[in-house]
Coordinates of C-alpha atoms in Angstrom, one line a residue:
M1 CA 52.1 27.2 23.5
K2 CA 50.7 25.3 26.5
E3 CA 52.5 25.4 29.8
K4 CA 55.2 22.9 30.6
I5 CA 54.9 20.9 33.9
L6 CA 57.8 19.2 35.6
V7 CA 56.6 16.1 37.6
V8 CA 58.9 14.9 40.3
D9 CA 58.0 11.6 42.1
D10 CA 59.9 8.3 42.7
E11 CA 56.7 6.3 42.2
K12 CA 56.7 5.5 38.5
D13 CA 52.9 4.7 38.5
I14 CA 52.2 8.2 39.8
V15 CA 54.5 9.8 37.2
K16 CA 52.8 7.8 34.4
M17 CA 49.3 8.7 35.7
L18 CA 50.1 12.4 35.9
D19 CA 51.8 12.4 32.6
Y20 CA 48.7 11.0 30.9
N21 CA 46.3 13.3 32.6
L22 CA 48.3 16.5 32.1
K23 CA 48.8 15.8 28.4
K24 CA 45.1 15.1 28.2
E25 CA 44.6 18.6 29.4
G26 CA 47.0 19.9 26.8
F27 CA 50.0 20.5 29.1
R28 CA 53.6 19.6 28.1
T29 CA 55.4 17.4 30.6
V30 CA 58.9 16.4 31.7
S31 CA 59.6 14.1 34.7
A32 CA 62.2 13.2 37.2
N33 CA 62.4 10.3 39.8
N34 CA 64.8 11.8 42.3
G35 CA 65.8 15.2 43.7
E36 CA 69.1 15.6 41.8
D37 CA 67.5 15.1 38.4
A38 CA 64.7 17.4 39.4
L39 CA 67.1 20.2 40.1
D40 CA 68.9 19.6 36.8
L41 CA 65.7 19.5 34.8
A42 CA 64.3 22.6 36.5
K43 CA 67.4 24.6 35.5
K44 CA 67.5 23.1 32.0
E45 CA 63.8 23.1 31.0
H46 CA 62.6 26.0 33.1
P47 CA 59.1 24.6 33.5
D48 CA 56.0 26.8 34.2
L49 CA 55.2 24.8 37.3
I50 CA 56.7 21.9 39.3
I51 CA 54.8 19.1 41.0
L52 CA 57.1 18.0 43.7
D53 CA 56.9 14.9 45.9
L54 CA 58.5 15.3 49.3
M55 CA 59.8 11.8 49.8
L56 CA 62.5 11.5 47.2
P57 CA 65.8 9.6 47.0
Q58 CA 69.2 11.4 46.9
I59 CA 67.8 14.9 47.8
D60 CA 64.4 15.1 49.5
G61 CA 61.6 17.4 48.2
L62 CA 62.0 20.0 51.0
E63 CA 65.7 20.5 50.1
V64 CA 64.8 20.6 46.4
C65 CA 62.2 23.3 47.1
K66 CA 64.7 25.3 49.3
I67 CA 67.4 25.2 46.6
L68 CA 65.0 26.2 43.8
K69 CA 63.6 29.1 45.7
K70 CA 67.1 30.4 46.5
E71 CA 68.4 30.4 43.0
S72 CA 67.4 33.4 40.8
K73 CA 66.8 31.3 37.7
T74 CA 64.3 29.1 39.4
S75 CA 62.9 31.1 42.3
A76 CA 59.8 32.3 40.4
I77 CA 58.7 28.8 39.3
P78 CA 55.6 27.8 41.2
I79 CA 55.7 24.6 43.2
I80 CA 52.9 22.2 44.2
M81 CA 54.0 19.7 46.8
L82 CA 52.7 16.2 47.1
T83 CA 52.7 15.0 50.7
A84 CA 51.5 12.1 52.8
K85 CA 48.6 13.0 55.1
T86 CA 50.7 12.0 58.2
H87 CA 53.5 14.5 57.4
E88 CA 51.7 17.7 58.4
S89 CA 54.9 19.3 59.7
D90 CA 56.5 18.9 56.3
K91 CA 53.6 20.9 54.8
V92 CA 54.3 23.7 57.1
V93 CA 58.0 23.7 56.3
G94 CA 57.4 23.4 52.6
L95 CA 55.0 26.4 52.6
E96 CA 57.5 28.4 54.6
L97 CA 60.2 27.6 52.1
G98 CA 58.0 29.1 49.3
A99 CA 55.9 26.3 47.9
D100 CA 52.6 27.6 46.4
D101 CA 50.3 24.8 47.3
Y102 CA 50.1 21.2 48.5
V103 CA 48.1 18.1 47.7
T104 CA 47.9 15.1 50.0
K105 CA 48.2 11.6 48.8
P106 CA 46.1 9.8 47.6
F107 CA 44.6 12.5 45.4
S108 CA 42.4 12.7 42.3
P109 CA 43.9 13.9 39.0
R110 CA 41.0 16.3 38.6
E111 CA 41.8 18.0 42.0
L112 CA 45.5 18.3 41.2
I113 CA 44.8 19.7 37.7
A114 CA 42.4 22.3 39.2
R115 CA 45.1 23.3 41.6
I116 CA 47.6 23.6 38.8
K117 CA 45.3 25.8 36.8
A118 CA 44.6 28.0 39.8
V119 CA 48.3 28.5 40.6
L120 CA 49.1 29.3 36.9
R121 CA 46.2 31.9 36.8
R122 CA 47.6 33.6 39.9
V123 CA 51.1 33.7 38.2
K124 CA 49.6 35.4 35.1
E125 CA 47.7 37.9 37.3
K126 CA 50.9 38.9 39.1
D127 CA 52.6 39.4 35.7
K128 CA 50.2 42.3 35.1
T129 CA 51.4 44.4 38.1
P130 CA 53.4 47.6 37.5
E131 CA 57.0 46.8 37.0
V132 CA 58.6 49.2 39.4
I133 CA 57.0 50.6 42.6
K134 CA 58.8 53.3 44.6
I135 CA 57.9 54.2 48.2
G136 CA 60.6 56.4 49.8
D137 CA 63.8 54.5 49.9
L138 CA 62.0 51.2 49.1
I139 CA 62.0 50.1 45.4
V140 CA 60.1 47.0 44.3
D141 CA 60.9 45.8 40.8
S142 CA 58.4 43.2 39.5
S143 CA 60.2 42.6 36.2
K144 CA 63.4 41.6 38.1
I145 CA 61.5 40.2 41.1
S146 CA 63.8 42.3 43.3
V147 CA 63.5 44.7 46.3
S148 CA 66.1 47.3 47.3
I149 CA 66.4 49.8 50.1
K150 CA 68.6 52.8 49.5
N151 CA 69.9 51.0 46.4
K152 CA 70.9 48.0 48.4
L153 CA 69.4 44.7 47.2
I154 CA 67.3 42.8 49.8
E155 CA 67.0 39.1 49.3
L156 CA 63.4 37.9 49.6
T157 CA 61.8 34.5 49.0
S158 CA 59.2 34.3 46.3
K159 CA 56.4 34.3 48.9
E160 CA 57.9 37.2 50.8
F161 CA 58.0 39.2 47.6
E162 CA 54.4 38.3 46.7
L163 CA 53.3 39.3 50.2
L164 CA 55.0 42.6 50.0
T165 CA 53.6 43.5 46.6
A166 CA 50.1 42.4 47.6
L167 CA 50.2 44.7 50.6
I168 CA 51.6 47.6 48.6
K169 CA 49.0 47.2 45.9
A170 CA 46.2 47.3 48.5
K171 CA 47.0 51.0 49.0
G172 CA 46.5 51.0 52.8
R173 CA 43.5 48.6 52.9
V174 CA 43.7 45.9 55.5
L175 CA 44.2 42.4 54.0
S176 CA 43.1 39.5 56.1
R177 CA 45.1 36.4 56.5
N178 CA 42.5 34.4 54.6
Y179 CA 42.7 36.8 51.7
L180 CA 46.5 36.6 51.6
L181 CA 46.4 32.8 51.8
D182 CA 43.8 32.6 49.0
S183 CA 45.5 35.2 46.7
I184 CA 49.1 34.0 47.3
W185 CA 49.0 30.4 48.3
G186 CA 45.5 29.7 46.8
F187 CA 44.2 27.1 49.2
D188 CA 41.8 27.0 52.1
Q189 CA 42.7 24.0 54.2
A190 CA 44.2 23.5 57.6
L191 CA 43.5 26.8 59.3
E192 CA 46.3 26.4 61.9
I193 CA 48.9 25.8 59.2
Q194 CA 47.6 28.7 57.1
T195 CA 47.7 31.3 59.9
R196 CA 51.2 30.2 61.0
T197 CA 52.4 30.3 57.4
V198 CA 51.3 33.9 56.8
D199 CA 52.6 35.2 60.2
V200 CA 56.0 33.4 59.7
H201 CA 56.4 35.0 56.3
I202 CA 55.4 38.5 57.6
R203 CA 57.8 38.2 60.5
S204 CA 60.7 37.2 58.1
L205 CA 59.7 40.0 55.7
R206 CA 59.9 42.6 58.4
K207 CA 63.2 41.3 59.6
K208 CA 64.7 41.7 56.1
L209 CA 63.1 45.1 55.5
K210 CA 64.8 46.5 58.6
S211 CA 64.3 50.3 58.5
E212 CA 61.3 50.0 56.2
A213 CA 59.6 47.2 58.3
S214 CA 57.3 49.8 60.0
H215 CA 55.4 50.1 56.8
I216 CA 53.8 46.7 57.5
V217 CA 51.2 47.2 60.2
T218 CA 49.5 44.4 62.1
V219 CA 45.7 44.8 62.5
K220 CA 44.9 42.7 65.6
N221 CA 42.7 39.7 65.0
Y222 CA 42.4 40.4 61.3
G223 CA 45.5 40.8 59.2
Y224 CA 48.0 43.3 57.8
R225 CA 48.2 46.6 55.9
F226 CA 50.9 48.6 54.3
K227 CA 51.3 52.1 55.7
V228 CA 52.9 54.8 53.7
D229 CA 54.6 57.8 55.4
E230 CA 51.7 60.1 54.8
D231 CA 49.3 57.9 56.9

């Protein structure tokens, strides 16, 4: 069965346009016009992807994103944000909260659908990773999307989890910021935003990993690699 997309926007014309174009591509759709309904539908319908406008009544898009990424039942659902071109700071915050991509208004339906397909492809690829990875006291369980150290659960955002697994899977190879952005966020715009986004997530990940943070090594002017104890 084709993937289900939740469209969240308070502009009815945009919802109608997206509903038409997504169904034309074979997707199933549900929609909401405010943040509160978006949260209810996300939990009830468990869509495969959410298109989320930031400027929403009741609860704004950033807060909706934050809530969805914190709750276990919805944290793995990919989110594409719709933003106004003038709200660059919102893009930064949204990506740091765990959004997978952003599209600026006005946008073409073809561009958005291409982004949707790219994000869904990345999700499917991640589903193929080994379920449990053990490195010393660190255990990464992809089936449960969980990380523990000495059997103590560590709470990570979806993007922090994806960064960690990408670095581990690289088996010591250095991954550039551009590679991480492309493989995890899947876009190549606004270099300043991208660099900051990766670095902020790595900094947060290290803080949460505490005693295991030394595994993540910074390679100056390039990116990061995951160091095992035998290095």
